[in-house]
Short mmCIF file of C-alpha atoms and ligand atoms in Angstrom, two decimals:
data_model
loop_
_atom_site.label_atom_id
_atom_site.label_comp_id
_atom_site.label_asym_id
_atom_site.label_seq_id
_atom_site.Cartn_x
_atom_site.Cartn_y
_atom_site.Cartn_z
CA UNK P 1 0.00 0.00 0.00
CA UNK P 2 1.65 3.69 -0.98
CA UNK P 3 -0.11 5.72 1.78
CA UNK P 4 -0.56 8.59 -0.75
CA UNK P 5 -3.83 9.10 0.39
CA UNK P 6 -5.27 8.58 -2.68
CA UNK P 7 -9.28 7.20 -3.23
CA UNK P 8 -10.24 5.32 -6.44
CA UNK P 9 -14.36 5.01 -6.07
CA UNK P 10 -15.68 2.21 -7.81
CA UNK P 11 -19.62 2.24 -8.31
CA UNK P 12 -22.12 0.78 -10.77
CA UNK P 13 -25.29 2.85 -10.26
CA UNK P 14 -27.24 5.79 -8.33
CA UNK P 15 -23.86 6.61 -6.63
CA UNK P 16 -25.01 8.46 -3.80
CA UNK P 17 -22.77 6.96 -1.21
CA UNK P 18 -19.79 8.41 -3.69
CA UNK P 19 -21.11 11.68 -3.88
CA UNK P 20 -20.92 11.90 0.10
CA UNK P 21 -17.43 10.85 -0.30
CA UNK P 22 -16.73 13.46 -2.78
CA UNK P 23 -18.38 16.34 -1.08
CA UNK P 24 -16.50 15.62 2.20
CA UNK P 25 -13.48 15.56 0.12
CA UNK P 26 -14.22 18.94 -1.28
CA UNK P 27 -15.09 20.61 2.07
CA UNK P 28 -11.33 19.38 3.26
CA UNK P 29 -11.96 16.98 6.17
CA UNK P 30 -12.43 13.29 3.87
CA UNK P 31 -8.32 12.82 4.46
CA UNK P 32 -8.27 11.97 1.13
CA UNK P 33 -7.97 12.91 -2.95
CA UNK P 34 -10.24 11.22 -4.69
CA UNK P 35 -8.14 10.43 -7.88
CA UNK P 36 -11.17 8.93 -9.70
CA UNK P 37 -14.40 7.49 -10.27
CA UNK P 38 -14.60 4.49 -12.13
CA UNK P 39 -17.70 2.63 -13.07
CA UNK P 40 -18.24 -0.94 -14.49
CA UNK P 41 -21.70 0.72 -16.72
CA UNK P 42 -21.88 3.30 -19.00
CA UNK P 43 -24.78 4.90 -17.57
CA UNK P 44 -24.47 4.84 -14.62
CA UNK P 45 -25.99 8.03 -13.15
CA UNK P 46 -23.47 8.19 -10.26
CA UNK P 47 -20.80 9.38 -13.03
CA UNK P 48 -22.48 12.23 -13.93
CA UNK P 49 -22.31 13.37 -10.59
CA UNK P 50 -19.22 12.69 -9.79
CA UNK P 51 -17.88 14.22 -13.22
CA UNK P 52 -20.37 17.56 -11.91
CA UNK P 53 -17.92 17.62 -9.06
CA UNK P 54 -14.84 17.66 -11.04
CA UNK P 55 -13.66 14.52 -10.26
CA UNK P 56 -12.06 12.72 -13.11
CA UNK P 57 -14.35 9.32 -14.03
CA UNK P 58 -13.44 6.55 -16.20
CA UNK P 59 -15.94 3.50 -17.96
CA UNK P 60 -14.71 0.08 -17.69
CA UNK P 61 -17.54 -1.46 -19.45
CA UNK P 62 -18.10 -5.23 -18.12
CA UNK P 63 -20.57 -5.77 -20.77
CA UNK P 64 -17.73 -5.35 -23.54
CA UNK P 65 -15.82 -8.37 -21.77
CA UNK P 66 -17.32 -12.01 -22.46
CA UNK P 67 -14.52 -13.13 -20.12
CA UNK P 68 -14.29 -11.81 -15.96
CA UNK P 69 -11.12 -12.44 -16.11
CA UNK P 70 -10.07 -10.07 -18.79
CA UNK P 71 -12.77 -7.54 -17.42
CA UNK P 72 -11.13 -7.69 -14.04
CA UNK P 73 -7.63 -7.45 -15.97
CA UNK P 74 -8.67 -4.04 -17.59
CA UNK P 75 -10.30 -2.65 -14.65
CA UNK P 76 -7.06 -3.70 -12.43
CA UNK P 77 -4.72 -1.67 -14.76
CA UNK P 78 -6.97 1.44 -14.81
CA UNK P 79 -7.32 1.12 -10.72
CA UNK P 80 -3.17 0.89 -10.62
CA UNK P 81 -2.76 3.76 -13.14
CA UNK P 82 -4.32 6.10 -9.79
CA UNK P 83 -1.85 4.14 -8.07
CA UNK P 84 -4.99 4.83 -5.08
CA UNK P 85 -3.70 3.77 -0.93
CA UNK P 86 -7.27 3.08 -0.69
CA UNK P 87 -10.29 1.74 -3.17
CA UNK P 88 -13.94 2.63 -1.93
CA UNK P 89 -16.70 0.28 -3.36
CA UNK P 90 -20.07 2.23 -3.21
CA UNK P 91 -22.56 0.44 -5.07
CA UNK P 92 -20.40 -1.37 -7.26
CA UNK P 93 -22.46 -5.02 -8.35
CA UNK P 94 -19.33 -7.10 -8.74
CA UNK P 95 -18.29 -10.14 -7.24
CA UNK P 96 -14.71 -9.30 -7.18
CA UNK P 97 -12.42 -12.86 -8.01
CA UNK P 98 -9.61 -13.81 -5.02
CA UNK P 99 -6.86 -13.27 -8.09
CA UNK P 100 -8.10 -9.80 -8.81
CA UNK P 101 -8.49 -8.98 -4.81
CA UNK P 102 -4.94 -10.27 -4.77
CA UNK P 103 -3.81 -7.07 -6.58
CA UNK P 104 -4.97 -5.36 -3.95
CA UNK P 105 -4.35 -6.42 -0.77
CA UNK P 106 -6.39 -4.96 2.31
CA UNK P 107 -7.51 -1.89 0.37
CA UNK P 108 -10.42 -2.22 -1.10
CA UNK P 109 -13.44 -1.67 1.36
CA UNK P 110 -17.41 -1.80 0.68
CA UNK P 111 -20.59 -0.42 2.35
CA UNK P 112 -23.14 -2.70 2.49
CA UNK P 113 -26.77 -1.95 3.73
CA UNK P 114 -26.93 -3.99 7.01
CA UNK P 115 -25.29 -4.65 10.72
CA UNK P 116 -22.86 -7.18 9.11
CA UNK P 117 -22.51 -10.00 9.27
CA UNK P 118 -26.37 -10.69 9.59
CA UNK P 119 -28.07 -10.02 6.21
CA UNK P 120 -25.25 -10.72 3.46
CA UNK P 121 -27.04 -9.88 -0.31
CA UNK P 122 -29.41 -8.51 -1.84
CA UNK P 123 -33.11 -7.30 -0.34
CA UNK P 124 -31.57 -6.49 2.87
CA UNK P 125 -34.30 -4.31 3.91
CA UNK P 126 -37.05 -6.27 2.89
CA UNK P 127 -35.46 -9.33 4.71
CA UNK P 128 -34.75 -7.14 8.27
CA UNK P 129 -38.51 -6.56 8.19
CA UNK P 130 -39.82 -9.70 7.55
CA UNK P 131 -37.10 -10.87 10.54
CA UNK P 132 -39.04 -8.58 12.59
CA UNK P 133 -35.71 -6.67 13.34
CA UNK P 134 -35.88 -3.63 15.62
CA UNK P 135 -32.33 -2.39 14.47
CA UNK P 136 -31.03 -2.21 11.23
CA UNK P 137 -28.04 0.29 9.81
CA UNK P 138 -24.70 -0.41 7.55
CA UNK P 139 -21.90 -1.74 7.58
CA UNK P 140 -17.79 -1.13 6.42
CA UNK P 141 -15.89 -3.99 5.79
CA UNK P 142 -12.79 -4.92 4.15
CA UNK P 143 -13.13 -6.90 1.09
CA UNK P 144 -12.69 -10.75 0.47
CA UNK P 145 -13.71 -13.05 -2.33
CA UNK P 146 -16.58 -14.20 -0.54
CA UNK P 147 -19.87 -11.97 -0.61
CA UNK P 148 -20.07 -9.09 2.31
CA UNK P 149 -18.06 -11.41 4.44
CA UNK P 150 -14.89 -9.53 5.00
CA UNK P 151 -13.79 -8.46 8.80
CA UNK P 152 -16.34 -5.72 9.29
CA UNK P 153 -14.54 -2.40 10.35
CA UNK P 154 -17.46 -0.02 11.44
CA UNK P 155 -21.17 -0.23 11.75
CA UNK P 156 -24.22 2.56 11.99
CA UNK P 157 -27.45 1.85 13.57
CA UNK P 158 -30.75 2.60 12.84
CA UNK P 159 -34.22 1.59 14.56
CA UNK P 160 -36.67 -0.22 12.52
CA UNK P 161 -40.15 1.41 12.97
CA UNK P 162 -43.33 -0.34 13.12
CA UNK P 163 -44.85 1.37 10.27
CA UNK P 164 -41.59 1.13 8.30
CA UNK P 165 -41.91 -0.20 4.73
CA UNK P 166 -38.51 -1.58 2.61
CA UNK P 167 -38.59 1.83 1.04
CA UNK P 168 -38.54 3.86 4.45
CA UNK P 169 -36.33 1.88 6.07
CA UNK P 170 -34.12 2.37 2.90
CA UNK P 171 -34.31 6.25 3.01
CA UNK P 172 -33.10 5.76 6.86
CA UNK P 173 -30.22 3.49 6.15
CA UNK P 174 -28.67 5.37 3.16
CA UNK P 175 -28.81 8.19 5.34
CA UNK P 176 -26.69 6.51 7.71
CA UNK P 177 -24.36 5.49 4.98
CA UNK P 178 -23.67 9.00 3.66
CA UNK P 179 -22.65 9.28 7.64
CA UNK P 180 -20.50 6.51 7.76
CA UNK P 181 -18.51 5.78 4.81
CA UNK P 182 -16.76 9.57 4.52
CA UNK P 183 -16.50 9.39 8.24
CA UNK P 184 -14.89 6.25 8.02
CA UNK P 185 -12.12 7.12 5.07
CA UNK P 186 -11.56 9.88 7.88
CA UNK P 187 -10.64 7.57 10.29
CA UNK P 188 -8.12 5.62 7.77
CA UNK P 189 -6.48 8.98 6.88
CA UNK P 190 -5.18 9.16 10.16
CA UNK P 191 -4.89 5.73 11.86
CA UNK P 192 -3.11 2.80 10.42
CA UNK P 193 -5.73 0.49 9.64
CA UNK P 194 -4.57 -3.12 8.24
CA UNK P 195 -5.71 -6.75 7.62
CA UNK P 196 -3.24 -9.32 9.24
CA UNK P 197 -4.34 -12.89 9.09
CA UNK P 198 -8.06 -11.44 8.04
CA UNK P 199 -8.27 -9.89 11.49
CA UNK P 200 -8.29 -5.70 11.26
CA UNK P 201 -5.60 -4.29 13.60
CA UNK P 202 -6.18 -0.81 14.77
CA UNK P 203 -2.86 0.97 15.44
CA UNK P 204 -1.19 -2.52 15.59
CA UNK P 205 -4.27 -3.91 18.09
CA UNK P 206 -6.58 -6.61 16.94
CA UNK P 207 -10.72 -4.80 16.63
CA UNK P 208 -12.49 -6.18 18.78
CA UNK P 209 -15.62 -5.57 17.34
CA UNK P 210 -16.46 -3.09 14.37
CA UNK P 211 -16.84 0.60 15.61
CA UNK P 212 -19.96 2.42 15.83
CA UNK P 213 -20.48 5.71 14.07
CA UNK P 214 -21.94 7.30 17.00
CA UNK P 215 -20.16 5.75 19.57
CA UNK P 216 -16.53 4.86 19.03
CA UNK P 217 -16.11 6.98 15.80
CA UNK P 218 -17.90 10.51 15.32
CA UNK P 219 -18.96 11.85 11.94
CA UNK P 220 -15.60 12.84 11.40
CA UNK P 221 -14.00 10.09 11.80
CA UNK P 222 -12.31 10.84 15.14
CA UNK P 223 -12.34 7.94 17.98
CA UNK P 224 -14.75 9.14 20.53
CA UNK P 225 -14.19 6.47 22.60
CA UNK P 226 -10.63 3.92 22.40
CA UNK P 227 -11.42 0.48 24.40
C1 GRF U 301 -25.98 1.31 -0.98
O1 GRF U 301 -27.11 0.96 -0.24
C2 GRF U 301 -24.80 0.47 -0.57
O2 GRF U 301 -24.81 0.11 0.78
C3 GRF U 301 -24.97 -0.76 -1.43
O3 GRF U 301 -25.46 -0.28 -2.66
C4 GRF U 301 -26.15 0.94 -2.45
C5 GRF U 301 -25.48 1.94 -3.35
O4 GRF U 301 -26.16 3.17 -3.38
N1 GRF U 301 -23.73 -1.48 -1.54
P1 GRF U 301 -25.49 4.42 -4.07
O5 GRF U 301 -25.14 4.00 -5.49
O6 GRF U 301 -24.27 4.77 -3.29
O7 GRF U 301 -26.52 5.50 -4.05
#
């Protein structure tokens, strides 16, 4: 890893998680420069956005690759050409391979819509109701082969109403997210955060358990509690 504090944003749709990430950048406090936003679709509308902002953005089309492997090859060499300390998934609908993660050893991280690691996939929100959950939130976690099961890093909250439908609880967790992912690449700006025997060490101490925005981390990023 460089420790350039460089971001490389990797997304696939909507991209509003990346847009949180590029407005804290802009207002000074993210800890990082976002080098680029790359997308695996053409249209996604999360590019626009991100181009709006000035932020450089670059297509790797998957659709123009019969093969993963040679899609994952491309996409590698444009990640490496922003030569990024850190790569942000937000949205991105890829099941990254173990060869391609390889590349990139304990720097890519995701943001997945649930308190990890209950709820892997898709439909989270739909699924916490019919559990008749009363919490819900999002998760950060470091990225392995397998589906949202890398060590989990930080967490957010939020209560599940009775009258809450997958769409409102939706609204509630993506707030959250925009909350926790900028406050989290605040955090990594300033502590050393690495993955040693798939175990997250915190200033050279094993986590515990993730941290929670709110609780150990504020919305800057800065440890509000250290146990
Ligand atoms: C978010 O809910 C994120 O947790 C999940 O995909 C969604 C992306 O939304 N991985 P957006 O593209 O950031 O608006």
């Amino acid at each position: 890893m460089s420790g350039n504090r460089r971001l490389v944003i990797l997304i696939s749709g909507r991209g509003s998680n990346c847009l949180a990430l590029v407005d804290a950048a802009r207002r000074g406090w993210l800890g990082f420069e976002i080098a680029a936003v790359i997308s695996d679709r053409p249209g996604a509308p999360g590019l626009e956005l991100a181009g709006g902002a000035g932020v450089d953005t670059v297509v790797v089309d998957a659709s123009a690759y019969s093969d993963r492997g040679d899609f994952e090859s491309a996409l590698a060499v444009v990640i490496e050409g922003f030569a990024p300390e850190r790569i942000a998934l937000a949205g991105f609908m890829r099941i990254l391979s173990a060869g391609f993660l390889d590349r990139f050893p304990g720097q890519m991280l995701n943001i997945h819509p649930s308190l990890l690691p209950r709820f892997r996939g898709l439909d989270t929100h739909t699924r916490v109701l019919e559990a008749g959950e009363s919490e819900h939130g999002a998760s950060i976690h470091l990225v392995t082969p397998e589906l949202d099961a890398g060590p989990v890093l930080a967490r957010a909250r939020v209560p599940v109403k009775d009258e809450d439908t997958p769409d409102s609880l939706a609204e509630r967790v993506l707030a959250v997210e925009h909350r926790l992912y900028p406050a989290v690449m605040a955090l990594l700006s300033r502590c050393l955060v690495e993955l040693r025997n798939d175990v997250i060490h915190l200033e050279g101490k094993p986590l515990a358990r993730p941290l929670e925005l709110g609780v150990d981390l504020d919305d800057r990023g800065h440890r509000i509690r250290d146990d």
